[in-house]
Amino acid sequence: MPSYSFKQSLYAAVCVLVTSAVGVPAVAHENEDVLDEIIIKAGRWQNPTGAAVSASEGLVGQVEIDSRPRLRTGEILEVVPGLIVTQHSGSGKSNQMFLRGFNLDHGTDFATWVDGMPVNKPTHGHGQGYTDLNFIMPELIRTVEYRKGPYYAEVSDFSSAGAAYMSTFNRLDDGMIKLGVGENGYTRLFGANSLEVGGGDLLIGGQSHFFDGPWVGVEEDLKRYTGLARYHRKTDSNEWNVMFMAYDAEWDSADQVPQRAVQSGLVDEFGTIDDTVGGDTSRFSLSGSWHQDFANGSLRARGYWIDYELDLFSNFTYFLDDPVNGDQFEQVDDRQVFGGDLVWEFPRKGRHSQSVGLMIRHDDIDEVGLFRTSERQRLSTVRQDTVSQTSVGAYYDLNTEWNEQWRTSVGLRADYYHFDVERSTLDVNTGSDSELLITPKLNVIYGFSDSTEAFFSAGRAFHSNDARGVTIVTDPVTGDPAERVDPLVASDGAEIGFRTVLDQRLNVSASLWYLELESELLFVGDAGNTEASRPSRRYGLEIPLYYRFNDIWTVDVELSLSRAQFKGDDPGGDEIPGSLDRVVSAGISAQTRTGWYGSARMRHFGKRPLIEDNSVQSDPSTVFNMSVGYRVNNWDLRLDVLNLFDETDDDITYFYTSRLPGEPAEGVDDIHYHPMESRSLRAHITWRF
């Protein structure tokens, strides 16, 4: 690991490099106008005063998304203040996420949409609410709109911690071809262009992505292919679009390793115990939207069809359950998803504006299964199910301006869920169940001025549980009676906060929040899944600050502190495994008038309890990334340095029982971790035409 003095020297060199770029004389004035336009388009600097209903919502544009160096596609969500994206397995798998004291696993309790299509998957083969964003091409994301907390009537399942809405571009001003190469076999080719067709715009984009990783004894051999075609047309009174997306990937994995195996020299910390794990996945979708303005309001309609498959092989406990063949298991998910929504927005009459929404979603899950395997060959079936799951939601939202200072947003939402396990390996575990949940929302806003507002927000949200847990009678492994889980699990929260946005220079907010869940979902190491646990409570403080010194320099600091505990007395303890106590993210970026640009970022997340009695904790983790680039004519040259100081911290840490060859039959309780990837360089060249 580099010494601290080396870190100081290297960081100083970066600052000198960027500063020297700023010192080059400015060019023609029209370039300043272009630069200002680019900066203004970044969502952070759009003043939300009079429109936002809480201190914990925001908008981020493509300029800021692109400026941040990323190791993984899913890290696009780290533009949400306080949200951390990591990985404990191969690059083709969904990322691990943390927010507001939650270990969100692969997305539970944080809802994500892309152009109106839900990404979270209920009753999933690997984990409830599984969110895989690897089908995204970051260059085509126009905005990310985030809303933290349970205060928004239009947000549905998996939204207790918050939600993010990603929107892709309708058209591109310029076509582009981008080639990226880097260490550890990183290669990425991306291209996109817009064409005028039939009075509208046809956007076409695609990418090929390959990566081996820094692992010892196994190469990821990631192969990822993505495509998008979108047609958009707009008139004076309406607009509509239709979009097709395609994604296919396969990879090998280096899963987390036990600490004792690394300390004994059995494996390198970048090694793996089982070198035959990995997976493949695909996602194809067809979606569309239509928006029409009328004299008495506007109507928006959206619909989607998604075809999705995942075949995932994992081994977290090695030889604990099967000393001969090992504990490798396969998780399968094969489904089609159909759905859409209608939203009617009424024109403002006096003090009031209103909106009404209706949405429906149906998951036709042909197969969701768990199998015992060895070297990706099936040995036995643990459970194999066919599931049909339907949800219908409706909401009403009333916004009122009482006077120049006070306004309110009052919402009411109703969600009905029907779960039907049509076939299962044990007939007794088939069945159906339904539940209706009403969730109220309230936001009170006081405006001090055109730039500063204070907020009080309160509301209820929920996450659904796995349909198999809703109808289960007998444990398919032990044959013992099993306890069913509630279909829908409510959460209640509130916060107070403020926001100030001044002259497109300063954007600062703060929020003090509280949240209670009726049941916590926790990761289970020996199953690679989540299970319902005890009620919990969380509270915390968030302070994001963004400041533009001038038209060149921008700095941001995001602080998130939280405390998470189980409710009630339990001799095992009240700490929630994996819950973060602090997140700090900071960055400085520059875009000069001479074509030079760059950024340096730091991300830190604190220690986490790994067991309920807090007797075992993870270490904190800190990483620095940077990028330096130069734009000239139609060319853009950029170098990203990921894990700048070659930190040896961990991306993810768990504590559970596993067994290595020669160890006692009952196994050993140990820390299992996935190391942060070592320092790597990635160079990109982009041609715009």
Tab-separated table of N, CA, C and O in Angstrom, residues 428-484:
chain	number	residue	atom	x	y	z
A	428	VAL	N	-47.535	-28.497	-1.629
A	428	VAL	CA	-48.088	-27.808	-0.474
A	428	VAL	C	-47.680	-26.330	-0.451
A	428	VAL	O	-48.352	-25.500	0.168
A	429	ASN	N	-46.586	-25.993	-1.168
A	429	ASN	CA	-46.109	-24.608	-1.185
A	429	ASN	C	-46.742	-23.758	-2.283
A	429	ASN	O	-46.393	-22.585	-2.429
A	430	THR	N	-47.622	-24.352	-3.075
A	430	THR	CA	-48.375	-23.551	-4.040
A	430	THR	C	-49.500	-22.818	-3.320
A	430	THR	O	-49.847	-23.134	-2.181
A	431	GLY	N	-50.074	-21.852	-3.977
A	431	GLY	CA	-51.173	-21.109	-3.374
A	431	GLY	C	-51.136	-19.657	-3.777
A	431	GLY	O	-50.283	-19.232	-4.569
A	432	SER	N	-52.053	-18.886	-3.242
A	432	SER	CA	-52.146	-17.471	-3.598
A	432	SER	C	-52.517	-16.654	-2.371
A	432	SER	O	-53.046	-17.168	-1.384
A	433	ASP	N	-52.237	-15.374	-2.469
A	433	ASP	CA	-52.573	-14.443	-1.401
A	433	ASP	C	-52.631	-13.045	-1.998
A	433	ASP	O	-52.054	-12.783	-3.068
A	434	SER	N	-53.321	-12.137	-1.309
A	434	SER	CA	-53.473	-10.769	-1.785
A	434	SER	C	-53.431	-9.817	-0.602
A	434	SER	O	-53.718	-10.195	0.537
A	435	GLU	N	-53.091	-8.565	-0.892
A	435	GLU	CA	-53.118	-7.551	0.157
A	435	GLU	C	-53.273	-6.173	-0.468
A	435	GLU	O	-52.730	-5.897	-1.544
A	436	LEU	N	-54.027	-5.324	0.234
A	436	LEU	CA	-54.218	-3.923	-0.149
A	436	LEU	C	-53.572	-3.050	0.914
A	436	LEU	O	-53.768	-3.261	2.109
A	437	LEU	N	-52.796	-2.058	0.477
A	437	LEU	CA	-52.122	-1.167	1.414
A	437	LEU	C	-52.387	0.277	1.014
A	437	LEU	O	-52.235	0.651	-0.150
A	438	ILE	N	-52.790	1.102	1.995
A	438	ILE	CA	-53.023	2.529	1.797
A	438	ILE	C	-51.845	3.294	2.403
A	438	ILE	O	-51.463	3.059	3.551
A	439	THR	N	-51.264	4.209	1.623
A	439	THR	CA	-50.095	4.947	2.093
A	439	THR	C	-50.308	6.451	1.915
A	439	THR	O	-50.338	6.943	0.793
A	440	PRO	N	-50.471	7.191	2.999
A	440	PRO	CA	-50.634	8.649	2.907
A	440	PRO	C	-49.285	9.356	2.806
A	440	PRO	O	-48.248	8.844	3.231
A	441	LYS	N	-49.313	10.577	2.235
A	441	LYS	CA	-48.113	11.392	2.060
A	441	LYS	C	-48.441	12.843	2.411
A	441	LYS	O	-49.523	13.340	2.095
A	442	LEU	N	-47.487	13.526	3.043
A	442	LEU	CA	-47.681	14.928	3.391
A	442	LEU	C	-46.364	15.677	3.299
A	442	LEU	O	-45.353	15.228	3.838
A	443	ASN	N	-46.393	16.816	2.609
A	443	ASN	CA	-45.230	17.701	2.541
A	443	ASN	C	-45.705	19.131	2.780
A	443	ASN	O	-46.649	19.594	2.124
A	444	VAL	N	-45.065	19.823	3.718
A	444	VAL	CA	-45.369	21.217	4.031
A	444	VAL	C	-44.114	22.032	3.746
A	444	VAL	O	-43.029	21.701	4.244
A	445	ILE	N	-44.275	23.081	2.946
A	445	ILE	CA	-43.119	23.861	2.489
A	445	ILE	C	-43.323	25.328	2.859
A	445	ILE	O	-44.404	25.889	2.632
A	446	TYR	N	-42.274	25.926	3.421
A	446	TYR	CA	-42.289	27.353	3.718
A	446	TYR	C	-41.172	28.029	2.936
A	446	TYR	O	-39.997	27.643	3.034
A	447	GLY	N	-41.529	29.037	2.138
A	447	GLY	CA	-40.554	29.735	1.330
A	447	GLY	C	-40.075	31.006	1.995
A	447	GLY	O	-40.866	31.938	2.196
A	448	PHE	N	-38.787	31.068	2.345
A	448	PHE	CA	-38.210	32.282	2.910
A	448	PHE	C	-37.971	33.315	1.820
A	448	PHE	O	-38.061	34.517	2.069
A	449	SER	N	-37.627	32.826	0.621
A	449	SER	CA	-37.340	33.719	-0.496
A	449	SER	C	-37.422	32.896	-1.778
A	449	SER	O	-37.797	31.723	-1.762
A	450	ASP	N	-37.046	33.524	-2.884
A	450	ASP	CA	-37.036	32.809	-4.153
A	450	ASP	C	-35.921	31.780	-4.230
A	450	ASP	O	-35.863	31.011	-5.191
A	451	SER	N	-35.054	31.758	-3.240
A	451	SER	CA	-33.911	30.844	-3.280
A	451	SER	C	-33.847	29.876	-2.099
A	451	SER	O	-33.067	28.927	-2.133
A	452	THR	N	-34.648	30.094	-1.058
A	452	THR	CA	-34.536	29.283	0.155
A	452	THR	C	-35.908	28.807	0.616
A	452	THR	O	-36.849	29.604	0.699
A	453	GLU	N	-35.997	27.518	0.905
A	453	GLU	CA	-37.231	26.931	1.403
A	453	GLU	C	-36.928	25.973	2.547
A	453	GLU	O	-35.846	25.368	2.602
A	454	ALA	N	-37.908	25.829	3.450
A	454	ALA	CA	-37.844	24.841	4.518
A	454	ALA	C	-38.956	23.819	4.288
A	454	ALA	O	-40.031	24.147	3.749
A	455	PHE	N	-38.714	22.558	4.701
A	455	PHE	CA	-39.627	21.467	4.391
A	455	PHE	C	-39.915	20.628	5.633
A	455	PHE	O	-39.030	20.382	6.457
A	456	PHE	N	-41.144	20.186	5.731
A	456	PHE	CA	-41.503	19.082	6.630
A	456	PHE	C	-42.201	18.026	5.789
A	456	PHE	O	-43.158	18.331	5.067
A	457	SER	N	-41.711	16.798	5.851
A	457	SER	CA	-42.254	15.723	5.024
A	457	SER	C	-42.522	14.500	5.888
A	457	SER	O	-41.752	14.194	6.810
A	458	ALA	N	-43.611	13.804	5.589
A	458	ALA	CA	-43.951	12.567	6.296
A	458	ALA	C	-44.726	11.666	5.348
A	458	ALA	O	-45.401	12.143	4.422
A	459	GLY	N	-44.613	10.370	5.562
A	459	GLY	CA	-45.351	9.471	4.692
A	459	GLY	C	-45.092	8.018	5.005
A	459	GLY	O	-44.303	7.669	5.884
A	460	ARG	N	-45.782	7.184	4.274
A	460	ARG	CA	-45.657	5.729	4.391
A	460	ARG	C	-45.310	5.158	3.022
A	460	ARG	O	-45.827	5.619	1.999
A	461	ALA	N	-44.414	4.175	3.000
A	461	ALA	CA	-44.065	3.449	1.783
A	461	ALA	C	-44.055	1.962	2.118
A	461	ALA	O	-44.538	1.552	3.185
A	462	PHE	N	-43.492	1.138	1.230
A	462	PHE	CA	-43.508	-0.300	1.491
A	462	PHE	C	-42.553	-1.018	0.555
A	462	PHE	O	-42.094	-0.469	-0.446
A	463	HIS	N	-42.243	-2.264	0.907
A	463	HIS	CA	-41.679	-3.211	-0.049
A	463	HIS	C	-42.504	-4.480	-0.004
A	463	HIS	O	-43.022	-4.871	1.040
A	464	SER	N	-42.639	-5.102	-1.156
A	464	SER	CA	-43.316	-6.390	-1.222
A	464	SER	C	-42.338	-7.484	-0.827
A	464	SER	O	-41.122	-7.317	-0.905
A	465	ASN	N	-42.859	-8.616	-0.395
A	465	ASN	CA	-42.036	-9.771	-0.087
A	465	ASN	C	-42.132	-10.801	-1.201
A	465	ASN	O	-43.050	-10.761	-2.039
A	466	ASP	N	-41.202	-11.719	-1.203
A	466	ASP	CA	-41.152	-12.781	-2.200
A	466	ASP	C	-42.424	-13.621	-2.126
A	466	ASP	O	-42.836	-14.054	-1.046
A	467	ALA	N	-43.053	-13.845	-3.275
A	467	ALA	CA	-44.298	-14.615	-3.308
A	467	ALA	C	-44.112	-16.005	-2.726
A	467	ALA	O	-45.046	-16.564	-2.124
A	468	ARG	N	-42.934	-16.587	-2.878
A	468	ARG	CA	-42.690	-17.926	-2.338
A	468	ARG	C	-42.739	-17.925	-0.820
A	468	ARG	O	-43.151	-18.915	-0.197
A	469	GLY	N	-42.308	-16.819	-0.205
A	469	GLY	CA	-42.409	-16.703	1.240
A	469	GLY	C	-43.812	-16.401	1.709
A	469	GLY	O	-44.181	-16.705	2.846
A	470	VAL	N	-44.610	-15.809	0.822
A	470	VAL	CA	-45.994	-15.473	1.168
A	470	VAL	C	-46.863	-16.728	1.247
A	470	VAL	O	-47.787	-16.809	2.064
A	471	THR	N	-46.570	-17.732	0.436
A	471	THR	CA	-47.422	-18.929	0.366
A	471	THR	C	-46.769	-20.177	0.954
A	471	THR	O	-47.382	-21.240	0.963
A	472	ILE	N	-45.545	-20.088	1.439
A	472	ILE	CA	-44.815	-21.272	1.882
A	472	ILE	C	-45.498	-21.965	3.067
A	472	ILE	O	-46.072	-21.313	3.942
A	473	VAL	N	-45.427	-23.279	3.084
A	473	VAL	CA	-45.942	-24.096	4.184
A	473	VAL	C	-44.825	-24.972	4.761
A	473	VAL	O	-44.683	-25.089	5.974
A	474	THR	N	-44.019	-25.573	3.866
A	474	THR	CA	-42.973	-26.502	4.279
A	474	THR	C	-41.631	-26.076	3.704
A	474	THR	O	-41.526	-25.771	2.521
A	475	ASP	N	-40.603	-26.064	4.560
A	475	ASP	CA	-39.251	-25.764	4.101
A	475	ASP	C	-38.799	-26.865	3.148
A	475	ASP	O	-38.758	-28.037	3.533
A	476	PRO	N	-38.439	-26.522	1.895
A	476	PRO	CA	-38.098	-27.566	0.922
A	476	PRO	C	-36.778	-28.266	1.226
A	476	PRO	O	-36.508	-29.332	0.671
A	477	VAL	N	-35.945	-27.709	2.094
A	477	VAL	CA	-34.661	-28.322	2.429
A	477	VAL	C	-34.790	-29.256	3.616
A	477	VAL	O	-34.370	-30.411	3.576
A	478	THR	N	-35.388	-28.764	4.709
A	478	THR	CA	-35.474	-29.549	5.942
A	478	THR	C	-36.758	-30.360	6.057
A	478	THR	O	-36.807	-31.325	6.807
A	479	GLY	N	-37.813	-29.946	5.354
A	479	GLY	CA	-39.108	-30.601	5.493
A	479	GLY	C	-39.886	-30.133	6.703
A	479	GLY	O	-40.995	-30.622	6.968
A	480	ASP	N	-39.335	-29.175	7.445
A	480	ASP	CA	-40.012	-28.655	8.634
A	480	ASP	C	-41.064	-27.623	8.239
A	480	ASP	O	-40.990	-27.023	7.163
A	481	PRO	N	-42.045	-27.393	9.119
A	481	PRO	CA	-43.013	-26.328	8.851
A	481	PRO	C	-42.309	-24.983	8.742
A	481	PRO	O	-41.338	-24.704	9.460
A	482	ALA	N	-42.775	-24.152	7.838
A	482	ALA	CA	-42.166	-22.842	7.605
A	482	ALA	C	-43.172	-21.744	7.912
A	482	ALA	O	-44.382	-21.911	7.720
A	483	GLU	N	-42.662	-20.617	8.399
A	483	GLU	CA	-43.512	-19.483	8.733
A	483	GLU	C	-43.632	-18.547	7.540
A	483	GLU	O	-42.632	-18.162	6.935
A	484	ARG	N	-44.851	-18.179	7.205
A	484	ARG	CA	-45.075	-17.273	6.084
A	484	ARG	C	-44.717	-15.836	6.450
A	484	ARG	O	-44.761	-15.443	7.615
